[in-house]
Short mmCIF file of C-alpha atoms and ligand atoms in Angstrom, two decimals:
data_model
loop_
_atom_site.label_atom_id
_atom_site.label_comp_id
_atom_site.label_asym_id
_atom_site.label_seq_id
_atom_site.Cartn_x
_atom_site.Cartn_y
_atom_site.Cartn_z
CA MET A 2 0.35 0.10 0.19
CA ASP A 3 1.17 3.24 -0.35
CA ASP A 4 2.50 5.60 1.91
CA SER A 5 0.06 8.60 1.71
CA TYR A 6 -2.36 7.36 3.93
CA ILE A 7 -0.48 9.05 6.80
CA LEU A 8 -0.65 12.10 5.71
CA LYS A 9 -4.43 12.10 4.72
CA ASN A 10 -4.74 10.82 8.38
CA VAL A 11 -2.45 13.92 10.00
CA GLU A 12 -4.78 16.59 7.60
CA GLN A 13 -7.55 15.24 8.78
CA VAL A 14 -7.53 14.38 12.38
CA ARG A 15 -5.70 18.52 12.03
CA THR A 16 -8.56 19.77 10.56
CA GLN A 17 -10.91 17.99 13.22
CA VAL A 18 -8.53 20.14 15.76
CA GLN A 19 -8.29 23.76 14.04
CA ARG A 20 -12.16 22.99 13.96
CA ALA A 21 -12.74 22.07 17.25
CA LEU A 22 -10.51 25.10 19.11
CA SER A 23 -12.01 27.47 16.79
CA ARG A 24 -16.00 26.69 17.91
CA ARG A 25 -14.05 27.88 21.12
CA GLY A 26 -12.51 30.50 20.60
CA ARG A 27 -8.85 28.84 21.54
CA PRO A 28 -5.70 29.60 19.39
CA ALA A 29 -4.45 27.43 16.65
CA ASP A 30 -1.40 26.48 18.59
CA ALA A 31 -3.67 25.01 21.76
CA VAL A 32 -3.47 21.51 20.86
CA ARG A 33 -0.12 19.29 20.61
CA ILE A 34 -1.27 15.82 18.57
CA ILE A 35 0.43 13.23 19.88
CA ALA A 36 0.89 9.79 17.70
CA VAL A 37 0.05 6.62 19.89
CA THR A 38 2.65 4.34 17.35
CA LYS A 39 1.90 0.84 19.38
CA SER A 40 0.01 -0.69 16.47
CA ALA A 41 2.30 0.60 14.06
CA THR A 42 5.67 -0.66 12.63
CA ALA A 43 8.82 1.79 12.91
CA ASP A 44 8.55 3.29 9.16
CA VAL A 45 5.26 5.27 10.33
CA LEU A 46 7.91 7.39 11.91
CA PRO A 47 9.62 9.15 8.88
CA LEU A 48 6.20 9.42 7.29
CA LEU A 49 4.31 10.90 10.38
CA ALA A 50 7.54 13.29 11.11
CA ASP A 51 7.64 14.47 7.35
CA ALA A 52 3.62 15.64 7.85
CA GLY A 53 4.96 17.59 10.88
CA ILE A 54 4.07 14.91 13.13
CA LEU A 55 6.78 15.46 16.08
CA ASP A 56 5.23 14.03 19.12
CA ALA A 57 4.90 10.34 19.47
CA ALA A 58 3.56 8.02 22.51
CA GLU A 59 4.34 4.17 23.18
CA ASN A 60 2.89 2.59 26.06
CA ARG A 61 5.17 -0.45 26.54
CA TRP A 62 8.72 -0.55 27.19
CA GLN A 63 9.16 -3.67 25.06
CA VAL A 64 7.26 -2.10 21.76
CA ALA A 65 8.87 1.44 22.42
CA ARG A 66 12.45 -0.20 22.34
CA ASP A 67 11.96 -1.26 18.19
CA LYS A 68 11.06 2.18 17.64
CA PHE A 69 13.93 3.68 19.47
CA GLU A 70 15.97 1.54 16.87
CA HIS A 71 14.79 3.57 13.44
CA PRO A 72 16.88 6.87 13.15
CA ALA A 73 13.65 8.53 12.27
CA ALA A 74 13.04 8.19 16.45
CA LYS A 75 15.07 11.56 16.77
CA ARG A 76 12.65 13.57 15.41
CA PHE A 77 10.01 13.19 17.78
CA GLU A 78 9.76 14.16 21.63
CA TRP A 79 8.40 10.61 23.02
CA HIS A 80 5.67 10.07 25.69
CA PHE A 81 5.14 7.36 27.49
CA ILE A 82 1.39 6.76 28.07
CA GLY A 83 1.20 2.95 29.75
CA SER A 84 1.04 1.47 33.03
CA LEU A 85 4.48 1.36 34.60
CA GLN A 86 6.43 -1.16 36.86
CA THR A 87 8.87 0.35 39.03
CA ASN A 88 11.34 -2.45 37.54
CA LYS A 89 11.12 -0.30 34.78
CA VAL A 90 11.74 2.76 35.39
CA LYS A 91 15.31 2.55 34.59
CA TYR A 92 14.73 2.51 30.45
CA ILE A 93 12.06 4.60 30.29
CA VAL A 94 13.95 7.54 31.48
CA PRO A 95 16.74 7.91 29.02
CA ARG A 96 14.32 7.49 26.63
CA PHE A 97 11.46 9.75 27.42
CA ASP A 98 10.72 13.45 27.32
CA TRP A 99 7.19 12.82 29.50
CA VAL A 100 5.42 10.21 31.35
CA HIS A 101 1.45 10.64 31.38
CA SER A 102 1.18 7.59 33.37
CA VAL A 103 2.03 8.02 36.54
CA ASP A 104 -0.70 6.46 38.76
CA ARG A 105 0.70 5.94 42.47
CA LEU A 106 3.38 8.36 44.65
CA GLU A 107 5.84 5.02 44.50
CA LEU A 108 5.87 5.54 40.69
CA ALA A 109 6.71 9.07 40.97
CA ARG A 110 9.42 8.89 43.28
CA ALA A 111 11.37 5.82 41.03
CA LEU A 112 11.11 8.21 38.51
CA SER A 113 12.33 11.25 40.24
CA GLN A 114 15.34 8.88 41.86
CA GLU A 115 16.36 7.32 38.74
CA ALA A 116 16.18 10.92 37.21
CA VAL A 117 18.52 12.52 39.49
CA LYS A 118 20.54 9.21 38.97
CA GLN A 119 20.64 9.80 34.85
CA SER A 120 20.85 13.60 35.36
CA ARG A 121 17.86 13.77 33.22
CA THR A 122 14.33 15.75 33.99
CA LEU A 123 10.94 14.34 32.85
CA ASN A 124 8.03 16.08 32.48
CA VAL A 125 5.11 14.22 34.10
CA LEU A 126 1.53 14.11 34.48
CA LEU A 127 -0.87 12.57 36.82
CA GLN A 128 -3.33 9.90 35.54
CA VAL A 129 -6.52 10.40 36.70
CA ASN A 130 -9.57 7.61 37.36
CA ILE A 131 -12.13 10.54 36.86
CA ALA A 132 -15.18 8.56 35.98
CA HIS A 133 -14.01 5.76 39.27
CA GLU A 134 -14.01 3.06 36.62
CA PRO A 135 -12.72 -0.23 38.61
CA GLN A 136 -11.01 -2.07 35.99
CA LYS A 137 -8.34 1.30 35.27
CA HIS A 138 -5.64 3.24 37.11
CA GLY A 139 -5.10 6.64 38.41
CA PHE A 140 -6.04 9.09 41.14
CA PHE A 141 -9.48 9.77 42.20
CA ALA A 142 -9.91 13.47 41.30
CA ASP A 143 -10.58 13.93 45.68
CA ASP A 144 -7.03 12.93 45.78
CA VAL A 145 -5.16 14.59 43.25
CA ARG A 146 -4.21 17.68 45.31
CA ALA A 147 -2.47 16.12 48.22
CA VAL A 148 -0.33 13.84 45.59
CA ALA A 149 0.34 16.70 42.86
CA GLY A 150 1.96 18.52 45.97
CA GLU A 151 4.19 16.06 46.68
CA VAL A 152 5.03 14.92 43.40
CA ALA A 153 5.36 18.64 42.30
CA ALA A 154 8.47 19.15 45.16
CA LEU A 155 10.43 15.82 43.47
CA PRO A 156 13.06 16.36 42.15
CA ASN A 157 14.03 16.09 38.58
CA LEU A 158 10.24 15.89 37.92
CA VAL A 159 8.34 19.04 36.25
CA LEU A 160 4.79 18.17 36.96
CA ARG A 161 3.01 19.41 34.00
CA GLY A 162 -0.74 18.58 34.22
CA LEU A 163 -3.04 16.02 34.26
CA MET A 164 -4.32 12.46 31.85
CA ALA A 165 -7.08 10.99 31.47
CA MET A 166 -8.96 8.09 29.35
CA ALA A 167 -12.29 8.36 28.81
CA PRO A 168 -14.86 5.47 29.72
CA LYS A 169 -16.02 3.81 25.93
CA VAL A 170 -19.15 4.93 25.23
CA ASP A 171 -21.17 4.96 21.67
CA ASP A 172 -21.35 8.87 21.55
CA MET A 173 -18.26 11.19 22.04
CA GLU A 174 -21.27 13.15 23.83
CA GLU A 175 -21.19 11.34 26.34
CA THR A 176 -17.86 11.79 27.35
CA ARG A 177 -18.20 15.25 27.61
CA HIS A 178 -18.63 16.25 31.40
CA VAL A 179 -16.12 13.53 31.96
CA PHE A 180 -13.18 16.24 29.96
CA ARG A 181 -14.93 19.32 31.60
CA ALA A 182 -14.48 17.90 35.35
CA MET A 183 -10.88 17.22 33.76
CA ASP A 184 -10.63 20.81 33.15
CA GLU A 185 -11.75 21.93 36.13
CA LEU A 186 -9.68 19.63 38.22
CA LEU A 187 -6.71 20.88 36.57
CA LEU A 188 -7.79 24.80 37.11
CA GLU A 189 -8.33 24.01 40.41
CA THR A 190 -5.17 22.33 41.60
CA ARG A 191 -3.24 24.68 40.18
CA GLN A 192 -4.63 27.18 41.77
CA THR A 193 -4.83 25.99 45.02
CA LEU A 194 -1.48 24.82 44.91
CA GLY A 195 -0.05 27.62 42.88
CA LEU A 196 1.55 25.39 40.52
CA PRO A 197 1.75 27.69 37.23
CA GLN A 198 3.40 25.25 35.16
CA LEU A 199 0.54 22.64 35.40
CA THR A 200 -1.11 23.69 31.97
CA GLU A 201 -1.16 20.13 30.54
CA LEU A 202 -4.62 18.63 30.09
CA SER A 203 -3.54 15.22 27.81
CA MET A 204 -7.24 13.66 27.12
CA GLY A 205 -8.82 12.48 23.72
CA MET A 206 -8.23 9.49 21.59
CA SER A 207 -9.16 8.65 18.32
CA GLU A 208 -12.84 8.15 19.21
CA ASP A 209 -13.66 11.54 21.39
CA TYR A 210 -10.80 13.88 20.52
CA PRO A 211 -12.98 16.71 19.12
CA VAL A 212 -14.87 16.64 21.85
CA ALA A 213 -11.61 16.70 24.64
CA VAL A 214 -10.76 19.36 22.61
CA GLU A 215 -13.74 21.86 22.63
CA GLU A 216 -13.00 21.48 26.85
CA GLY A 217 -10.02 22.05 27.15
CA ALA A 218 -7.12 19.29 26.24
CA THR A 219 -4.01 20.75 25.32
CA MET A 220 -2.48 17.26 24.40
CA ILE A 221 -4.14 14.56 22.46
CA ARG A 222 -2.81 10.92 21.97
CA VAL A 223 -4.59 9.58 18.80
CA GLY A 224 -3.18 5.97 17.06
CA ARG A 225 -5.78 4.30 14.87
CA HIS A 226 -7.06 7.26 13.20
CA LEU A 227 -3.10 9.16 12.62
CA VAL A 228 -1.62 5.17 11.84
CA GLY A 229 -4.15 2.95 10.99
CA HIS A 230 -4.77 2.08 7.68
CA PRO A 231 -8.22 3.70 5.52
CA GLY A 232 -8.92 -0.16 5.06
CA GLY A 233 -8.34 -1.41 8.94
CA ALA A 234 -6.02 -3.98 7.67
CA LYS A 235 -3.53 -2.18 10.54
CA GLU A 236 -6.27 -1.27 13.41
CA GLU A 237 -5.90 -2.86 16.32
C1 PLP B 305 -3.58 3.41 22.91
C2 PLP B 305 -3.88 4.33 23.55
C3 PLP B 305 -4.07 5.89 23.06
C4 PLP B 305 -4.91 5.54 21.47
O1 PLP B 305 -5.90 4.90 21.07
P1 PLP B 305 -6.88 5.13 19.76
O2 PLP B 305 -8.47 4.63 20.28
O3 PLP B 305 -5.93 4.49 19.01
O4 PLP B 305 -6.62 6.44 19.04
C5 PLP B 305 -4.49 6.99 23.85
N1 PLP B 305 -4.21 6.60 25.09
C6 PLP B 305 -3.40 5.68 25.30
C7 PLP B 305 -3.34 5.24 26.59
C8 PLP B 305 -3.70 4.47 24.94
O5 PLP B 305 -3.36 3.51 25.83
#
């Protein structure tokens, strides 16, 4: 199959993002489009970069490792978005610029220790289980303020914001209140703790990113709609 599907995907997602931003009067550069490459092979990397997508995300170290062998991997800022065991942080810290999935204090402490050891600075987001789903990782909203205070004080980590995954629904409108609650939680946490750098809201995936952008997302994590083949052969 020819490679032009990536460029078409990118254009489509960009158009949707721009429309959602302008519906809310948000600036055109308010959202970073992050390509989730977990289900694609490394040869999508130069295609994405050529199309101007310069942020990529992986959710498992074992899969990410192979992507980093590709020369085009250097063109990206890398985001880790999966559940992470503390014994893997030594691999994540040197290769990733962001970790969106900090879901327990123990993990934040391990990342901080490793970042100090490797003289790196890592941007982190707290993962929030905003809809209290039993099968999902993340802090409950009520705990975010206390946790954010502790994480913000850890050396070599910069706490930049919050991340959430919306419950799976058929109609993306049903997720709007969840995204709105995240936006309010971010604002409240930033103000009560006096943390001006707490500006990032990572939310919105292939099925719901337009609503997430309307409700304040600053980073969207798009997999299938960016790297999936139109025919569906490459979709999960
Ligand atoms: C896979 C994944 C995505 C992307 O999902 P799509 O539905 O393919 O867009 C986003 N966020 C996380 C945490 C993921 O694991």
